[in-house]
Amino acid sequence: MTRIGPTDLSFLLLERANRPNHMAAFTIFEKPEGQETAFGPRLFDAYRNSQAAKPFDRKLKWLGKDVAAWETVVPDMQYHIRHIAVPAPGSMQQFHETVSFLNMGLLDRGHPLWECYVIDGIENNRIAVMIKVHHALIDGEGGLRAMRNFLSDSPEDETLAGPWMSFERPEKPRRTDTTASPGERLQGILSGLSNLPGDVLGVGADVADLGAQTLNLKARKASLPFTARHTLFNNTAKSAARAYANVELPFTEVKAIAKATDTSINDVVMTIIDDALHHYLVERQAPIDVPLVAFMPMSLRDKSGGGGGNQVTAELIPMGAPEASPLDRLKEISAATTSAKDKGRGMQTTSRQLYALLLLGSLTAADAVPWLGKVPSANLVISNMKGPSEQLYLAGARMVAFQGLPIVPPGAGLNVTFASIGSELCIAIGAAPEAVHEPFRLADLMKLAFTALQLAAGTAGPAKNDDPRKSDTP
């Protein structure tokens, strides 16, 4: 048996019915030509007859109160692998509703803490593989690696592999810190806070600078904790129910907007999200008259990408004014992210770590102390990650989408994650139904915001010559 460390144990001890601590993700594939009927049963049969490798062969064993260990077992694949079909006609909305239902329940602690679903019957001859894994069993980076490694970059590779398997493929070069996503690097930074005693020089000056901003003696470079306006998006989860939707945008067209406006891809996507959120609030007759605030992990590297070490922080970013035009909103968000990065670069590494921990704590406090929920630190979490740029396959089936199911954050009910996957930029919405009752409407508003920003930036094609939201705006 292997004793479970304090961090992993905390994911088990803090789990509640309305706060599941498992990660989930799915990949969608286009079935190979000629295998429209046979591919799903073949994949299911291969998965049911597979063997699980470490750590997917570990089962929880309690040794006493708040003390646990992992014991190695042979998982019952009849339990772990399920094959279901989306009801006809298999629309993406039906698929997301199915995924939301499957992701709602807690993982059974009498088995190794993971489940896999082969989801068939999706429109356009598609099939999905969804996996749930407890955060105590594997961390976020390990989960992403498992999801990536069961795929091949060759359409000729006929291996019917799953994320829990151990199998041989040509070794891929490891991703360096310069290509890791801000969220992944932030997780690594926070896990290294035990080294603080030997690295505290400069913290005092940074704390004094933050204090001066709080007292308005210096210009603020970001939003401060407990100063955001409470919105629908701050309605926290009362149960394990979650709502999901996604948006896919042409990555080249997103980059074209960033180039035309001299901003970053991150700024462009934040603008699209922010615009859609304000329109959603207006439609729900719950508008606000101040900018929304996003909690966001951020890379501090400049455009050259130079410099070593961990150059990442987390920040509370005030976004655009509610009534701002698309270009004004983009300018306001770009100015806010630039200012936040400048502040982060001016802080000692240890100060950045402490500051990120402070902000995370302020989100959690809103759940722990009820009256703090009325003065939240942020309205939502926005994060991004770098996905694979190459085309990937599963036994000849072309991957057309990958999406992590965002965990609803404490102190808010909405998480929006975006990633570049091949030629697409995929935006994933994860929400408590209390915060976003109609995620597909929010997804539609993001598409409309993207078109409006293209028009304003002058990068729209000839078919896009008017703002499609004008008839929707009260």
Coordinates of C-alpha atoms in Angstrom, one line a residue:
M1 CA 0.0 0.0 0.0
T2 CA 1.0 3.6 -0.6
R3 CA 0.1 6.3 2.0
I4 CA -1.9 9.2 0.5
G5 CA -0.1 12.5 0.9
P6 CA -1.8 15.5 2.6
T7 CA -2.7 17.4 -0.6
D8 CA -4.3 14.4 -2.3
L9 CA -6.1 13.5 1.0
S10 CA -7.5 17.0 1.2
F11 CA -9.4 16.4 -2.1
L12 CA -11.1 13.4 -0.5
L13 CA -11.8 15.0 2.9
L14 CA -13.2 18.3 1.4
E15 CA -15.4 16.6 -1.2
R16 CA -19.2 17.3 -0.8
A17 CA -22.3 16.3 -2.7
N18 CA -22.4 19.8 -4.3
R19 CA -18.6 20.1 -4.7
P20 CA -17.3 16.9 -6.4
N21 CA -13.5 16.8 -6.6
H22 CA -13.1 14.7 -9.8
M23 CA -11.9 15.9 -13.1
A24 CA -13.6 15.1 -16.4
A25 CA -12.9 15.5 -20.0
F26 CA -14.1 14.2 -23.3
T27 CA -12.7 13.7 -26.9
I28 CA -15.0 13.6 -29.9
F29 CA -14.1 11.6 -33.0
E30 CA -15.3 11.2 -36.5
K31 CA -15.8 7.5 -37.2
P32 CA -13.6 6.0 -39.9
E33 CA -15.3 5.6 -43.3
G34 CA -17.1 2.3 -43.5
Q35 CA -17.1 1.8 -39.7
E36 CA -20.2 3.9 -38.9
T37 CA -21.9 1.0 -37.2
A38 CA -19.0 -1.2 -36.1
F39 CA -16.6 1.3 -34.6
G40 CA -18.5 2.0 -31.3
P41 CA -18.9 -1.7 -30.4
R42 CA -15.3 -2.5 -31.3
L43 CA -14.0 0.3 -29.1
F44 CA -16.3 -0.7 -26.2
D45 CA -15.2 -4.4 -26.5
A46 CA -11.5 -3.4 -26.6
Y47 CA -11.9 -1.2 -23.5
R48 CA -13.9 -3.9 -21.6
N49 CA -11.0 -6.3 -22.2
S50 CA -8.2 -3.9 -21.4
Q51 CA -6.0 -3.7 -18.3
A52 CA -5.5 -0.6 -16.2
A53 CA -2.0 0.7 -15.5
K54 CA -0.8 2.8 -12.5
P55 CA -2.5 4.9 -11.0
F56 CA -5.8 3.6 -12.5
D57 CA -5.3 0.3 -10.6
R58 CA -5.3 2.0 -7.2
K59 CA -8.3 1.7 -4.7
L60 CA -8.8 3.9 -1.7
K61 CA -8.3 2.2 1.7
W62 CA -9.0 4.0 5.0
L63 CA -6.5 3.3 7.7
G64 CA -8.2 5.4 10.4
K65 CA -9.8 8.7 10.8
D66 CA -8.6 11.1 8.1
V67 CA -5.8 8.6 7.2
A68 CA -5.8 6.7 3.9
A69 CA -3.7 4.8 1.5
W70 CA -3.8 3.4 -2.0
E71 CA -3.9 -0.4 -2.5
T72 CA -3.2 -2.0 -5.9
V73 CA -6.1 -4.0 -7.3
V74 CA -7.3 -5.4 -10.6
P75 CA -10.1 -3.1 -11.6
D76 CA -13.5 -4.6 -12.7
M77 CA -13.6 -3.2 -16.2
Q78 CA -17.3 -4.2 -16.4
Y79 CA -17.9 -1.5 -13.8
H80 CA -15.5 1.1 -15.1
I81 CA -16.4 1.0 -18.8
R82 CA -19.9 2.0 -20.0
H83 CA -21.3 2.3 -23.5
I84 CA -24.3 4.6 -24.0
A85 CA -26.0 6.4 -26.9
V86 CA -27.3 9.9 -27.2
P87 CA -31.1 9.9 -28.1
A88 CA -31.8 10.6 -31.7
P89 CA -31.1 12.8 -33.5
G90 CA -27.9 13.2 -31.4
S91 CA -27.5 16.9 -31.4
M92 CA -24.7 18.6 -29.6
Q93 CA -27.2 20.0 -27.1
Q94 CA -28.4 16.5 -26.3
F95 CA -24.8 15.3 -26.0
H96 CA -23.9 18.1 -23.5
E97 CA -27.0 17.3 -21.5
T98 CA -25.9 13.6 -21.4
V99 CA -22.4 14.6 -20.3
S100 CA -23.8 16.9 -17.6
F101 CA -25.9 14.0 -16.2
L102 CA -23.0 11.6 -16.3
N103 CA -20.6 14.0 -14.6
M104 CA -23.0 14.8 -11.8
G105 CA -22.5 11.8 -9.5
L106 CA -19.6 11.3 -7.1
L107 CA -17.2 8.5 -7.9
D108 CA -17.8 5.3 -6.0
R109 CA -15.0 4.9 -3.4
G110 CA -15.4 1.1 -3.3
H111 CA -13.7 1.0 -6.7
P112 CA -10.6 2.8 -8.2
L113 CA -11.7 6.4 -8.6
W114 CA -12.4 6.6 -12.3
E115 CA -15.0 5.9 -14.9
C116 CA -15.1 5.9 -18.7
Y117 CA -18.1 6.3 -21.0
V118 CA -18.1 5.6 -24.8
I119 CA -20.9 7.9 -26.0
D120 CA -22.3 6.9 -29.4
G121 CA -25.1 8.3 -31.6
I122 CA -23.7 11.8 -31.9
E123 CA -24.8 13.7 -35.1
N124 CA -22.5 13.8 -38.1
N125 CA -21.2 10.3 -37.6
R126 CA -19.3 11.1 -34.3
I127 CA -18.5 9.2 -31.1
A128 CA -17.0 10.5 -27.8
V129 CA -14.8 9.1 -25.1
M130 CA -15.5 10.7 -21.7
I131 CA -13.5 10.0 -18.6
K132 CA -13.9 11.0 -14.9
V133 CA -10.9 10.7 -12.6
H134 CA -10.7 11.9 -9.0
H135 CA -8.2 14.7 -8.3
A136 CA -6.8 12.6 -5.4
L137 CA -5.8 9.9 -7.9
I138 CA -4.1 12.1 -10.5
D139 CA -3.4 15.8 -10.9
G140 CA -4.5 18.1 -13.7
E141 CA -1.2 17.8 -15.7
G142 CA -1.2 14.0 -15.3
G143 CA -4.8 13.9 -16.5
L144 CA -4.0 16.0 -19.6
R145 CA -1.0 13.7 -20.3
A146 CA -3.2 10.6 -20.0
M147 CA -5.8 12.1 -22.4
R148 CA -3.1 13.0 -24.9
N149 CA -1.0 9.8 -24.8
F150 CA -3.8 7.5 -25.8
L151 CA -4.1 9.3 -29.1
S152 CA -1.9 8.9 -32.2
D153 CA -0.8 11.4 -34.8
S154 CA -1.1 8.8 -37.5
P155 CA -4.4 7.8 -39.2
E156 CA -2.8 4.4 -39.9
D157 CA -2.3 3.5 -36.2
E158 CA -5.1 1.1 -35.4
T159 CA -4.5 0.9 -31.6
L160 CA -7.8 0.9 -29.7
A161 CA -6.2 2.6 -26.7
G162 CA -7.7 4.3 -23.6
P163 CA -6.2 6.9 -21.1
W164 CA -5.9 4.2 -18.3
M165 CA -3.8 1.8 -20.4
S166 CA -0.1 1.3 -20.6
F167 CA 1.1 0.8 -24.2
E168 CA 4.1 1.6 -26.4
R169 CA 4.2 4.6 -28.7
P170 CA 7.2 6.6 -29.9
E171 CA 8.2 8.9 -27.1
K172 CA 7.1 12.4 -27.6
P173 CA 9.3 15.4 -26.6
R174 CA 8.4 16.7 -23.2
R175 CA 6.8 20.1 -23.0
T176 CA 9.0 22.7 -21.4
D177 CA 7.9 25.4 -19.0
T178 CA 7.8 27.9 -21.9
T179 CA 4.9 26.0 -23.5
A180 CA 3.0 24.9 -20.3
S181 CA -0.3 26.7 -19.8
P182 CA -0.5 29.4 -17.1
G183 CA -2.9 27.3 -15.2
E184 CA -0.6 24.3 -15.1
R185 CA 2.4 26.5 -14.1
L186 CA 0.3 28.2 -11.4
Q187 CA -0.6 24.9 -9.9
G188 CA 3.2 24.0 -9.7
I189 CA 4.0 27.3 -8.1
L190 CA 1.4 27.0 -5.4
S191 CA 2.5 23.5 -4.6
G192 CA 6.0 24.8 -4.0
L193 CA 5.0 27.3 -1.3
S194 CA 6.8 25.1 1.3
N195 CA 10.0 26.7 0.2
L196 CA 9.0 30.2 1.3
P197 CA 11.2 30.6 4.4
G198 CA 14.3 30.8 2.4
D199 CA 12.9 33.2 -0.2
V200 CA 11.1 36.1 1.4
L201 CA 13.3 39.1 0.4
G202 CA 11.2 41.7 -1.3
V203 CA 7.9 40.6 0.0
G204 CA 7.6 43.6 2.4
A205 CA 8.0 46.1 -0.4
D206 CA 5.4 44.3 -2.5
V207 CA 2.9 44.1 0.3
A208 CA 3.4 47.8 1.0
D209 CA 2.8 48.6 -2.7
L210 CA -0.5 46.5 -2.6
G211 CA -1.5 48.4 0.5
A212 CA -1.0 51.7 -1.2
Q213 CA -3.2 50.6 -4.0
T214 CA -5.9 49.5 -1.6
L215 CA -5.9 52.9 0.1
N216 CA -6.0 54.6 -3.4
L217 CA -2.6 56.2 -2.7
K218 CA -1.4 54.6 -6.0
A219 CA -3.2 53.8 -9.2
R220 CA -4.7 50.3 -9.0
K221 CA -3.2 47.8 -11.5
A222 CA -6.0 45.2 -11.0
S223 CA -9.2 44.6 -9.1
L224 CA -9.0 44.0 -5.3
P225 CA -10.5 41.1 -3.4
F226 CA -14.1 41.5 -2.2
T227 CA -14.8 44.5 -4.5
A228 CA -16.7 42.8 -7.5
R229 CA -20.4 43.3 -7.9
H230 CA -22.6 40.3 -7.1
T231 CA -24.2 38.9 -10.3
L232 CA -26.1 35.9 -11.4
F233 CA -22.8 34.3 -12.1
N234 CA -22.0 34.3 -8.4
N235 CA -24.9 32.0 -7.6
T236 CA -23.1 29.0 -6.1
A237 CA -23.9 25.4 -6.7
K238 CA -26.6 23.9 -4.4
S239 CA -26.1 20.4 -5.8
A240 CA -23.7 18.4 -8.0
A241 CA -25.7 19.3 -11.1
R242 CA -23.7 21.2 -13.7
A243 CA -24.4 22.7 -17.1
Y244 CA -22.0 22.6 -20.1
A245 CA -21.7 24.0 -23.6
N246 CA -18.9 24.8 -26.0
V247 CA -17.9 27.2 -28.8
E248 CA -15.5 26.4 -31.6
L249 CA -13.9 29.4 -33.4
P250 CA -11.5 29.3 -36.4
F251 CA -8.1 29.9 -34.7
T252 CA -6.7 31.8 -37.7
E253 CA -9.6 34.3 -37.6
V254 CA -9.0 34.9 -33.9
K255 CA -5.3 35.5 -34.5
A256 CA -6.3 37.9 -37.3
I257 CA -8.2 40.1 -34.9
A258 CA -5.3 40.1 -32.4
K259 CA -2.9 41.1 -35.2
A260 CA -5.2 43.8 -36.6
T261 CA -5.7 45.4 -33.1
D262 CA -2.2 44.8 -31.8
T263 CA -3.6 42.9 -28.8
S264 CA -3.1 39.3 -27.7
I265 CA -5.2 36.2 -28.5
N266 CA -6.0 36.0 -24.8
D267 CA -7.4 39.6 -24.9
V268 CA -9.5 38.8 -27.9
V269 CA -11.1 35.7 -26.3
M270 CA -11.7 37.5 -23.0
T271 CA -13.4 40.3 -25.0
I272 CA -15.7 37.7 -26.7
I273 CA -16.5 36.1 -23.3
D274 CA -17.1 39.5 -21.6
D275 CA -19.4 40.8 -24.3
A276 CA -21.5 37.6 -24.3
L277 CA -21.8 37.7 -20.5
H278 CA -23.2 41.2 -20.4
H279 CA -25.7 40.4 -23.2
Y280 CA -26.7 37.3 -21.2
L281 CA -27.3 39.4 -18.1
V282 CA -29.4 41.9 -20.1
E283 CA -31.5 39.1 -21.5
R284 CA -32.1 37.8 -17.9
Q285 CA -33.1 41.3 -16.8
A286 CA -30.1 41.4 -14.4
P287 CA -27.6 43.8 -15.9
I288 CA -24.9 45.5 -13.9
D289 CA -23.4 49.0 -14.4
V290 CA -19.8 48.1 -13.6
P291 CA -17.2 45.8 -15.3
L292 CA -17.3 42.1 -14.5
V293 CA -14.2 40.8 -12.7
A294 CA -12.5 37.6 -13.8
F295 CA -10.0 35.5 -11.7
M296 CA -7.4 34.4 -14.2
P297 CA -4.0 32.7 -14.2
M298 CA -1.7 34.7 -16.5
S299 CA 1.6 34.2 -18.2
L300 CA 4.1 37.0 -17.6
R301 CA 6.3 36.3 -20.6
D302 CA 6.6 39.0 -23.2
K303 CA 5.9 38.4 -26.9
S304 CA 9.5 37.1 -27.5
G305 CA 8.8 34.3 -24.9
G306 CA 12.3 34.9 -23.4
G307 CA 13.4 34.4 -19.8
G308 CA 13.5 31.3 -17.7
G309 CA 11.9 30.1 -14.6
N310 CA 8.2 30.4 -13.5
Q311 CA 6.8 33.5 -15.1
V312 CA 3.2 33.2 -14.1
T313 CA 0.7 34.8 -11.7
A314 CA -3.0 34.9 -10.9
E315 CA -4.9 38.1 -11.1
L316 CA -8.4 39.6 -10.7
I317 CA -9.0 41.3 -14.1
P318 CA -11.6 44.0 -14.4
M319 CA -13.0 43.6 -17.9
G320 CA -14.9 46.0 -20.2
A321 CA -17.6 48.5 -19.4
P322 CA -21.1 47.1 -19.8
E323 CA -22.1 49.3 -22.7
A324 CA -18.6 49.4 -24.4
S325 CA -18.4 48.9 -28.2
P326 CA -16.5 45.7 -29.3
L327 CA -13.2 47.6 -30.0
D328 CA -13.4 49.7 -26.8
R329 CA -14.1 46.6 -24.8
L330 CA -11.0 45.0 -26.3
K331 CA -8.9 48.0 -25.6
E332 CA -10.1 48.1 -22.0
I333 CA -9.4 44.4 -21.4
S334 CA -6.0 44.7 -23.1
A335 CA -5.0 47.6 -20.9
A336 CA -6.2 45.7 -17.8
T337 CA -4.2 42.5 -18.7
T338 CA -1.1 44.6 -19.6
S339 CA -1.3 46.5 -16.3
A340 CA -1.7 43.2 -14.4
K341 CA 1.3 41.7 -16.1
D342 CA 3.4 44.8 -15.4
K343 CA 2.5 44.5 -11.7
G344 CA 3.3 40.8 -11.7
R345 CA 6.7 41.3 -13.4
G346 CA 7.5 44.0 -10.8
M347 CA 6.9 41.6 -7.9
Q348 CA 9.4 39.1 -6.4
T349 CA 8.6 35.5 -7.3
T350 CA 7.7 34.7 -3.7
S351 CA 5.4 37.7 -3.6
R352 CA 3.6 36.5 -6.7
Q353 CA 3.1 33.1 -5.0
L354 CA 1.7 34.6 -1.9
Y355 CA -0.5 37.0 -3.8
A356 CA -2.0 34.1 -6.0
L357 CA -2.6 32.2 -2.8
L358 CA -4.4 35.2 -1.3
L359 CA -6.6 35.6 -4.3
L360 CA -7.5 31.9 -4.3
G361 CA -8.3 32.2 -0.6
S362 CA -10.6 35.1 -1.2
L363 CA -12.7 33.0 -3.6
T364 CA -12.9 30.2 -1.1
A365 CA -13.9 32.5 1.7
A366 CA -17.0 33.6 -0.1
D367 CA -18.3 30.0 0.2
A368 CA -17.1 29.6 3.8
V369 CA -18.4 32.9 5.2
P370 CA -22.0 33.5 3.8
W371 CA -22.0 37.3 4.1
L372 CA -18.8 37.5 2.0
G373 CA -20.8 36.0 -0.9
K374 CA -22.5 39.4 -1.2
V375 CA -19.1 41.0 -1.9
P376 CA -17.3 38.5 -4.2
S377 CA -13.7 38.9 -5.4
A378 CA -14.6 37.7 -8.9
N379 CA -17.6 36.9 -11.0
L380 CA -16.1 33.9 -12.8
V381 CA -12.9 32.1 -13.5
I382 CA -11.4 32.3 -17.0
S383 CA -8.4 30.1 -17.9
N384 CA -6.6 28.9 -21.0
M385 CA -4.4 26.0 -21.9
K386 CA -2.3 25.1 -24.9
G387 CA -3.7 22.1 -26.7
P388 CA -2.2 19.9 -29.4
S389 CA -1.5 21.6 -32.7
E390 CA -1.2 18.4 -34.7
Q391 CA -4.2 16.4 -35.9
L392 CA -4.8 13.4 -33.6
Y393 CA -6.6 10.0 -34.2
L394 CA -7.9 7.0 -32.3
A395 CA -7.6 3.8 -34.3
G396 CA -8.1 5.9 -37.5
A397 CA -11.0 8.0 -36.1
R398 CA -10.1 11.7 -36.5
M399 CA -10.4 13.8 -33.3
V400 CA -12.6 16.8 -34.0
A401 CA -12.9 18.2 -30.4
F402 CA -11.4 17.9 -27.0
Q403 CA -13.0 19.5 -23.9
G404 CA -12.2 19.5 -20.2
L405 CA -15.4 20.0 -18.1
P406 CA -14.5 23.0 -16.0
I407 CA -14.9 22.7 -12.3
V408 CA -17.2 25.3 -10.9
P409 CA -15.1 27.6 -8.7
P410 CA -15.8 28.5 -5.0
G411 CA -17.5 31.9 -4.7
A412 CA -18.9 31.8 -8.2
G413 CA -20.9 29.4 -10.4
L414 CA -19.2 29.9 -13.7
N415 CA -15.9 28.7 -15.2
V416 CA -14.9 29.4 -18.9
T417 CA -11.8 27.6 -20.2
F418 CA -10.4 28.0 -23.7
A419 CA -7.8 26.1 -25.6
S420 CA -6.3 25.9 -29.1
I421 CA -7.0 22.4 -30.6
G422 CA -5.5 22.1 -34.1
S423 CA -7.2 24.7 -36.3
E424 CA -9.9 25.5 -33.8
L425 CA -10.0 27.6 -30.7
C426 CA -12.4 25.8 -28.3
I427 CA -14.2 27.7 -25.5
A428 CA -15.7 25.5 -22.8
I429 CA -18.4 26.7 -20.4
G430 CA -19.0 24.9 -17.1
A431 CA -21.6 26.3 -14.7
A432 CA -23.9 25.7 -11.8
P433 CA -27.4 25.8 -13.2
E434 CA -28.1 28.4 -10.6
A435 CA -25.6 30.7 -12.3
V436 CA -26.1 29.9 -16.0
H437 CA -29.4 28.2 -16.6
E438 CA -29.0 28.2 -20.4
P439 CA -25.3 27.6 -21.3
F440 CA -26.2 27.1 -25.0
R441 CA -27.6 30.6 -25.1
L442 CA -24.4 31.9 -23.6
A443 CA -22.4 29.9 -26.3
D444 CA -24.6 31.5 -29.0
L445 CA -23.9 34.9 -27.6
M446 CA -20.1 34.2 -27.7
K447 CA -20.4 33.4 -31.5
L448 CA -22.3 36.6 -32.1
A449 CA -19.7 38.6 -30.1
F450 CA -16.9 37.1 -32.2
T451 CA -18.7 38.2 -35.4
A452 CA -19.2 41.7 -34.0
L453 CA -15.6 42.0 -33.1
Q454 CA -14.5 40.8 -36.5
L455 CA -16.6 43.5 -38.1
A456 CA -15.2 46.2 -35.8
A457 CA -11.6 45.1 -36.4
G458 CA -12.1 44.9 -40.1
T459 CA -11.2 41.3 -40.4
A460 CA -14.6 39.9 -41.3
G461 CA -15.2 38.2 -44.7
P462 CA -17.5 39.6 -47.3
A463 CA -20.5 37.5 -46.0
K464 CA -20.3 39.2 -42.6
N465 CA -21.3 42.8 -43.2
D466 CA -23.6 43.6 -40.3
D467 CA -23.7 43.1 -36.5
P468 CA -26.2 40.2 -36.1
R469 CA -27.0 41.1 -32.5
K470 CA -28.7 44.5 -33.3
S471 CA -32.1 42.8 -33.5
D472 CA -31.4 41.0 -30.2
T473 CA -30.4 44.1 -28.2
P474 CA -33.3 45.7 -26.2

